Coordinates of C-alpha atoms in Angstrom, one line a residue:
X287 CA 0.0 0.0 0.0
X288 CA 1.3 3.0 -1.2
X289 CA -0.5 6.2 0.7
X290 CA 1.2 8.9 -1.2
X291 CA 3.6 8.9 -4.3
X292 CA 6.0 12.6 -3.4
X293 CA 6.6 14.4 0.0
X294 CA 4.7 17.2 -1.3
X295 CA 1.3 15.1 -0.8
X296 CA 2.0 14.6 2.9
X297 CA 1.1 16.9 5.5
X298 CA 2.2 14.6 8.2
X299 CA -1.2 14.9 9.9
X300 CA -1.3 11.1 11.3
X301 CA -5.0 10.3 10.1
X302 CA -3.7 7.5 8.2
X303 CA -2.0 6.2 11.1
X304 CA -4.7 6.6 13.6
X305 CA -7.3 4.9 11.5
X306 CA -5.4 1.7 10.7
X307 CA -7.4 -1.4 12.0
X308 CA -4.0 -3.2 12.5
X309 CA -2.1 -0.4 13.7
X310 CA 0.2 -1.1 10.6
X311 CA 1.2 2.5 10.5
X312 CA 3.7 4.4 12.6
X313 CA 5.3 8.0 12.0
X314 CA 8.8 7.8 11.4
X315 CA 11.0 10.9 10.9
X316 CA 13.0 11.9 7.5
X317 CA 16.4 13.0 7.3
X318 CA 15.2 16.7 7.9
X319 CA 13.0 15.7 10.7
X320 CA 9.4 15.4 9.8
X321 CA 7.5 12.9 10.6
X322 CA 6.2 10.1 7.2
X323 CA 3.6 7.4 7.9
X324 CA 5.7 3.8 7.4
X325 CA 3.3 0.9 6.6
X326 CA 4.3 -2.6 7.7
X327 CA 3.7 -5.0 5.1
X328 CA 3.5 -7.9 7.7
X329 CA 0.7 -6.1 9.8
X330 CA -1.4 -4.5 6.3
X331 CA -4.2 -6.0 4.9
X332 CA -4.4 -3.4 1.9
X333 CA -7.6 -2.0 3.2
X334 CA -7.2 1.4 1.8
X335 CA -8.3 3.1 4.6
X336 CA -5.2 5.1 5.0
X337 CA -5.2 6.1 0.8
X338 CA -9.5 7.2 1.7
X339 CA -8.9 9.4 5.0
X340 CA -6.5 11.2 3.6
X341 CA -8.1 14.8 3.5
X342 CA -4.6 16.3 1.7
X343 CA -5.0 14.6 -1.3
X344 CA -8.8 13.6 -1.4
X345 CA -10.5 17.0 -0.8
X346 CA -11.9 18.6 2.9
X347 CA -15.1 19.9 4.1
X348 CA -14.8 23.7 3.5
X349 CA -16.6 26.1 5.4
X350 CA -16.3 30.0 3.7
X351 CA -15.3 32.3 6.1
X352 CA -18.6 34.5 6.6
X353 CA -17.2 37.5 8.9
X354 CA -14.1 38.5 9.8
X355 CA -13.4 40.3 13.8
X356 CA -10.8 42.5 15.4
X357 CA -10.7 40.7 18.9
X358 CA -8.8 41.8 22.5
X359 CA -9.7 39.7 25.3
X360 CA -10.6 42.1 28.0
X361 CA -8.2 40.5 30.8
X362 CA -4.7 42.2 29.9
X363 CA -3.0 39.4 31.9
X364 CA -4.8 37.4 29.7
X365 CA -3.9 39.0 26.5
X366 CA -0.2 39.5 27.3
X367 CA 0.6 36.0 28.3
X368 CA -1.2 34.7 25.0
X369 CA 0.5 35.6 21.3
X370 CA -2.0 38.1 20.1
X371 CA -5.3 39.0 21.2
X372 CA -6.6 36.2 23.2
X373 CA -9.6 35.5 21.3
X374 CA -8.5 31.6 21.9
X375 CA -8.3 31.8 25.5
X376 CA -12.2 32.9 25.2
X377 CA -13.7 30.8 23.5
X378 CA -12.0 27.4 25.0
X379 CA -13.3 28.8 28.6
X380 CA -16.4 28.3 27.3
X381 CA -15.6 24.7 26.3
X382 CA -13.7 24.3 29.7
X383 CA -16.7 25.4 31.5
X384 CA -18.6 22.8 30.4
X385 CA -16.3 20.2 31.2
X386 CA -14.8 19.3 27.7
X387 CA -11.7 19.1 26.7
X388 CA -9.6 20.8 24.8
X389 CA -6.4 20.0 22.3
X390 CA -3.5 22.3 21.3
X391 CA 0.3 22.3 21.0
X392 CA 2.6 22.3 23.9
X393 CA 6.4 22.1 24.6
X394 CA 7.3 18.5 25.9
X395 CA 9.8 18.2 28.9
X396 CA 12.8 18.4 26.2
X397 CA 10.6 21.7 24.6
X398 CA 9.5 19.4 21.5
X399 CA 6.3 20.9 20.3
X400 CA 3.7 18.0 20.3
X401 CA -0.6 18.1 20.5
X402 CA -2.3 17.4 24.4
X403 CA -5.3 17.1 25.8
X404 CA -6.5 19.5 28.7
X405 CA -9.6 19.4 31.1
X406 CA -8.6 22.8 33.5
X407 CA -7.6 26.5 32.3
X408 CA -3.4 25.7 33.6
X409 CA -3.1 22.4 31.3
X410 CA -5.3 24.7 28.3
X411 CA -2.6 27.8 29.2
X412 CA 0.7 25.4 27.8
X413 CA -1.4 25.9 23.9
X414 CA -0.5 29.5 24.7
X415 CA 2.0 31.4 22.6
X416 CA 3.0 30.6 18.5
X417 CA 4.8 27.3 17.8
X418 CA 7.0 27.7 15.1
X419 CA 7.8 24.0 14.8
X420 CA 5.7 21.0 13.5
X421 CA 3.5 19.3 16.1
X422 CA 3.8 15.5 16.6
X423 CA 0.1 14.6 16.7
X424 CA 0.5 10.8 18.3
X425 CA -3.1 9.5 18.8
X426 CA -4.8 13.1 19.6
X427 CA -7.4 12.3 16.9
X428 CA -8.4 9.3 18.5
X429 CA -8.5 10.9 22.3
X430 CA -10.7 13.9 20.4
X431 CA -13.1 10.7 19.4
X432 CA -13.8 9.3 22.8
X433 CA -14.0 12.0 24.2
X434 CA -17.4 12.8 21.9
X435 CA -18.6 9.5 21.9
X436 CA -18.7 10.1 25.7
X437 CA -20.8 13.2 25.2
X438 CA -18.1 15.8 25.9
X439 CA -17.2 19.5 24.4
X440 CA -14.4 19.6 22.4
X441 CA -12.0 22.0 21.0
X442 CA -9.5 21.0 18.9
X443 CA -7.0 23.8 17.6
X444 CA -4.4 23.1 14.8
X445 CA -2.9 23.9 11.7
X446 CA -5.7 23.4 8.9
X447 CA -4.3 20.5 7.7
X448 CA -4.1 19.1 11.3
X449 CA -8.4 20.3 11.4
X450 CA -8.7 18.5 8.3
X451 CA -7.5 15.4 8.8
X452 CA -9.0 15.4 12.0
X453 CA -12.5 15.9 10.8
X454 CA -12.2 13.1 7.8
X455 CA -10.9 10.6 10.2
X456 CA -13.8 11.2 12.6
X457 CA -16.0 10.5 9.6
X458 CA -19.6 9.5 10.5
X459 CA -18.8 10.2 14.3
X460 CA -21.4 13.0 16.2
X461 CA -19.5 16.4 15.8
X462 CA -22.4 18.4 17.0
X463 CA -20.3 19.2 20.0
X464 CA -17.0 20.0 18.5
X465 CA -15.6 22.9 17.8
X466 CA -12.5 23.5 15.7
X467 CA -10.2 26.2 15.1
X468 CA -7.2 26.4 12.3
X469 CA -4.5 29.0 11.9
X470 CA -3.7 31.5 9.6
X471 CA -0.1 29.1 9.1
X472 CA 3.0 30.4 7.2
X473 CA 4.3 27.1 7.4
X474 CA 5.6 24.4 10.2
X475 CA 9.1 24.7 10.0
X476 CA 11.3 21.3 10.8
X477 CA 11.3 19.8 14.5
X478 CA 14.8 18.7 14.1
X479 CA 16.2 21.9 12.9
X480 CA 14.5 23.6 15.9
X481 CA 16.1 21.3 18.5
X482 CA 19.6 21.4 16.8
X483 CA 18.7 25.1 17.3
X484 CA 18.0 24.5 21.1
X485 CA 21.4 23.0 21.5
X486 CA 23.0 25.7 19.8
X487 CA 22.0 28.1 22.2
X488 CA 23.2 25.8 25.2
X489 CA 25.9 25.8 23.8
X490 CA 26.5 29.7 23.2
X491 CA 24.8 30.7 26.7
X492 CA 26.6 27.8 28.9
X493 CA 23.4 25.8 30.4
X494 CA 19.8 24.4 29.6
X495 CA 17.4 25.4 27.8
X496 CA 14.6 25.6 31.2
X497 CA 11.5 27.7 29.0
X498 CA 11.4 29.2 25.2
X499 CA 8.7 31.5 23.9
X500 CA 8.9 31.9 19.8
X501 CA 7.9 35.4 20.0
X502 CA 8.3 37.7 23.3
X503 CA 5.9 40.0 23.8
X504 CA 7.7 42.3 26.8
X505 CA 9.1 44.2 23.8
X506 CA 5.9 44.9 21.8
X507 CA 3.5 42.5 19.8
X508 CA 4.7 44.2 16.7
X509 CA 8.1 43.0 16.5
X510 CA 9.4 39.8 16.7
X511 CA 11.9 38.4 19.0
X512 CA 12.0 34.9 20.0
X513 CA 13.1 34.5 24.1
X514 CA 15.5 31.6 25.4
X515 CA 15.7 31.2 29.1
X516 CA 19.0 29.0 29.6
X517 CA 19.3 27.8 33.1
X518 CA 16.5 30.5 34.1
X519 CA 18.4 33.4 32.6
X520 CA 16.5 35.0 29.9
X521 CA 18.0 35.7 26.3
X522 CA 15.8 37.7 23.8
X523 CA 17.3 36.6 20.3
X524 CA 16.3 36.4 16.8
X525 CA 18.5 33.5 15.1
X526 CA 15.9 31.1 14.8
X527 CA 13.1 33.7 13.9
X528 CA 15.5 34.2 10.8
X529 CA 15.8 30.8 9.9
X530 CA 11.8 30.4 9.9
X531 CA 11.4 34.1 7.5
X532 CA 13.7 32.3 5.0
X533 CA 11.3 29.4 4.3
X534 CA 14.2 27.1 3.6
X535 CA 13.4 24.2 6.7
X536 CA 9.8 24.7 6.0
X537 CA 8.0 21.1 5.3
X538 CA 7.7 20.4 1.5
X539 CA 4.0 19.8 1.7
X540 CA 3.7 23.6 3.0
X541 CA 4.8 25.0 -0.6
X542 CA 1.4 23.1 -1.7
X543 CA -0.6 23.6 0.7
X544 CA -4.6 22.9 0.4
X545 CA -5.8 25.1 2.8
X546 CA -4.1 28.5 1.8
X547 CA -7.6 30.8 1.0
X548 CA -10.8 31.5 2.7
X549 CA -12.2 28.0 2.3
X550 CA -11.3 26.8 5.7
X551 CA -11.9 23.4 7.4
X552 CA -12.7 24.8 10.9
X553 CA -15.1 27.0 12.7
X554 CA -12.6 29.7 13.4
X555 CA -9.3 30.2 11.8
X556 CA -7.2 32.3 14.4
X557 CA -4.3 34.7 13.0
X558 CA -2.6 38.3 14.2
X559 CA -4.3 41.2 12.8
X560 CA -1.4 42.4 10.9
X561 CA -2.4 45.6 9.4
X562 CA -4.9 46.5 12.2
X563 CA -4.2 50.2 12.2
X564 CA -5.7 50.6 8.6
X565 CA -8.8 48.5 9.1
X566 CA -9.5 49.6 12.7
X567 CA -8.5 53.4 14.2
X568 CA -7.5 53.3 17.7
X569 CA -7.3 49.6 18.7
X570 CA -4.3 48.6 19.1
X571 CA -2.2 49.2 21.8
X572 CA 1.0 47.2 20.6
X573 CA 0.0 44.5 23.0
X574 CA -1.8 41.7 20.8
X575 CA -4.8 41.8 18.4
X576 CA -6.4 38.8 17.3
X577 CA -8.0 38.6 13.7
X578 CA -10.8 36.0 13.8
X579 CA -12.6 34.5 11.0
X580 CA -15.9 32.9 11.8
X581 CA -16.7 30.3 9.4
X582 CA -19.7 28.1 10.7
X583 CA -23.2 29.0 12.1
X584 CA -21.5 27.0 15.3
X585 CA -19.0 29.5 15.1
X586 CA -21.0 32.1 15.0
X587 CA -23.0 31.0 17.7
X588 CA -20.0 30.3 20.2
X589 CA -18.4 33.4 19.5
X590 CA -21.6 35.2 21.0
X591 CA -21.7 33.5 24.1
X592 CA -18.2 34.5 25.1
X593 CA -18.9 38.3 23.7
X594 CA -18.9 39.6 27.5
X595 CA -15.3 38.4 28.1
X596 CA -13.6 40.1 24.4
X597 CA -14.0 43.4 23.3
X598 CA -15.2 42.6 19.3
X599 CA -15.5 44.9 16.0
X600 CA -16.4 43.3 13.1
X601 CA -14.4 44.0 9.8
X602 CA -14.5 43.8 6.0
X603 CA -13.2 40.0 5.1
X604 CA -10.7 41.1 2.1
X605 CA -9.6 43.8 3.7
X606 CA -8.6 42.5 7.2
X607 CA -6.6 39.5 5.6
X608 CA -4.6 42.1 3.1
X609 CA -2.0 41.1 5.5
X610 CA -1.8 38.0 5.9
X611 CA -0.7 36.5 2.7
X612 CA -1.1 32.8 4.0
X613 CA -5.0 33.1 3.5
X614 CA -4.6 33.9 0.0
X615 CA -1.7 31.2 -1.2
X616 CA 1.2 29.2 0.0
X617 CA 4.7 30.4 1.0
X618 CA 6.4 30.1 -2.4
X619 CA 9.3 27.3 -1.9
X620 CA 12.9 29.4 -2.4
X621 CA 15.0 28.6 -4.6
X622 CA 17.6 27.9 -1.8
X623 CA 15.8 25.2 -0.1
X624 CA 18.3 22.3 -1.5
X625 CA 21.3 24.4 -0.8
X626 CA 20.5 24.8 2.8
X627 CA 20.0 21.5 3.2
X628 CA 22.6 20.2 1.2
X629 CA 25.2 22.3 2.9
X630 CA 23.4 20.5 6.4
X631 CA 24.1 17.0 5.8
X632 CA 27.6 18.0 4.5
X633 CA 28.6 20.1 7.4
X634 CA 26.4 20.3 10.5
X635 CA 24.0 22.6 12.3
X636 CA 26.6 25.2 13.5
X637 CA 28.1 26.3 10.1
X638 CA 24.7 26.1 8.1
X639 CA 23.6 28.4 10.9
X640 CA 26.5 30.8 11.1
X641 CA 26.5 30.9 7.5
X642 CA 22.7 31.5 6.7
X643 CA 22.6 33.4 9.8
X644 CA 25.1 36.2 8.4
X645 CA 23.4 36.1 4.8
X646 CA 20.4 37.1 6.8
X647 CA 21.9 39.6 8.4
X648 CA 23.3 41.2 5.4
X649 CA 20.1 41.0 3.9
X650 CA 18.2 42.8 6.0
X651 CA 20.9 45.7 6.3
X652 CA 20.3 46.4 3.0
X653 CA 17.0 46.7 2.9
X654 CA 16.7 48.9 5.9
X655 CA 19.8 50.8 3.4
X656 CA 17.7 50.6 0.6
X657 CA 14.7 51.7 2.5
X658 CA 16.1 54.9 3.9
X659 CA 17.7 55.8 0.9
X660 CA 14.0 55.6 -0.9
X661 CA 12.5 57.6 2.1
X662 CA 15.5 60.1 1.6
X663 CA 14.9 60.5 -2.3
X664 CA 11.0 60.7 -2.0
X665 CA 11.7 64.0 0.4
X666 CA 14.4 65.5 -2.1
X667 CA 11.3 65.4 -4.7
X668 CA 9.4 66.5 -2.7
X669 CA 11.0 69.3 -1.2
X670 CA 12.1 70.6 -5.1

């Protein structure tokens, strides 16, 4: 059984593996670190159930998004300890307060980025903050289905692919009390690239890594600036947040992604509201703005029941996503991906890094060069 015939056709999402009736399937990762289903011949019976669930190649169930909201929860503890405005926080309360569950990336004792479950508001408060890594699933699609066969509320927050293969392996199962919500993704950038990265910075700093946060917040939600706490001391950084930009240890799937427009698998899809300031006058305060697209009637619904906790102003669909490209088409795969990784296997993490690190760099000078010397011209005209 063959369940895909290129890379680019796998999104790693594990439905295949979860709905194996021999368990024939397990998740094994490539040489750049992301995880591939591997069938065991001995253990298959050529069902085809693995080929029919998945929702990468066979199609999703896509909900348009049908209104578009600047959201800040109205907690600022709240909002400053989550990655934008909190909107996420809301509505899983709601879910929490009904006893369900909920599911959502978390760093793992050795800060690996992999999917839990949570019953209480601490355990739902470690899916808090961007994960710029991929997620290993394991068997969170089959927790998410016992959980509703036993009647409970359910959240379930992932990349869309992650949504959509959840909903197709669930199948005929009773959703009515599941709630989803995808992300606005740029890509999920390589697990193994991001722990080489981790030991990197042990080894620059002298300790261990003991917390990371992908984008630190104590500086202003606008900028970006990944945090490193080694042995409790904290180190704000960007070498890793440079890495990600340049779309070379991005997943190969990513560059083909499904999902990348307004026909979304989930009931929300959660993103920053870049470009807030020119959709909505006098909102932000630099300290986190959720955009939320509603795309279901459930949606809808579950979004008004939390409206006392969020302050909420509804915006024009095309032009609240103007920036954020990743709802209107993939990140484009660079021309340098092979080189990076080529120049990997040959000579380790630390010299790929110093090297792409420094072309970075350079990069950037020049544009902030090339930036001022456009702003400088523009007042010359001006002036004459």
């Amino acid at each position: 059984m063959q369940i895909f015939s290129s890379k680019n056709e796998c999104c790693g999402c594990t439905a295949c593996k979860q709905v194996c009736p021999k368990n024939a399937i397990t998740m094994k990762p490539d040489s750049e670190g992301f995880l591939y289903p591997e069938i065991d011949s001995k253990l298959c019976i050529e069902c085809g159930a693995c080929k029919r669930v998945c929702a990468f190649q066979n199609g999703y169930e896509k909900n348009h998004a049908k209104k578009a909201y600047a959201i800040k929860h109205k907690d600022f503890n709240t909002r400053f300890t989550s990655r934008s405005g909190a909107v996420f926080v809301a509505v899983s309360d709601y879910i929490l307060n009904h006893n369900g569950s909920v599911y959502g990336a978390a760093f793992d004792e050795d800060f690996s980025v992999c999917h839990i479950r949570a019953t209480d508001k601490s355990g739902r408060d470690k899916f808090k903050g961007s994960k710029y890594v991929q997620s290993d699933m394991k068997d969170t699609f089959k927790a998410v289905k016992e959980d509703l066969k036993n009647g409970m509320y359910v959240m379930f927050s992932g990349t869309a692919c992650q949504v959509a293969g959840l909903i197709r392996y669930l199948g005929k199962c009773d959703t009515s009390k599941l709630y989803t919500c995808d992300l606005a993704c740029h890509g999920v950038p390589s697990p193994k690239i991001w722990m080489e990265y981790l030991k990197h910075c042990e080894q620059k700093f002298g300790g261990k890594v003991t917390k990371a946060d992908f984008r630190d917040k104590t500086i202003g939600w606008n900028t970006h600036k990944e945090a490193i706490w080694i042995d409790g001391n904290k180190h704000i950084i960007n070498g890793y947040t440079y890495l990600f930009y340049e779309n070379d240890i991005e997943r190969p799937s990513c560059y083909n992604c499904k999902y990348s427009s307004l026909d979304r698998p989930a009931d929300f899809t959660l993103a920053d509201f870049w470009g807030i300031d020119r959709v909505v006058k006098n909102f932000n305060d630099n300290k986190g703005v959720s955009l939320l697209l509603v795309n279901s009637e459930k949606g809808l619904q579950l979004l008004d029941e939390v409206s006392d906790n969020i302050d909420c102003v509804e915006c024009d669909i095309e032009s609240s996503i103007r920036s954020n490209p990743n709802l209107s088409h993939p990140t484009a795969k660079p021309d340098s991906r092979e080189g990076f990784w080529e120049f990997y296997y040959k000579n380790g993490f630390e010299k790929t890094y110093k090297k792409y690190y420094n072309k970075i760099r350079i990069k950037k000078i020049k544009r902030r060069i090339n930036l001022k010397w456009n702003s400088l011209k523009n007042k010359v005209i001006k002036h004459n």
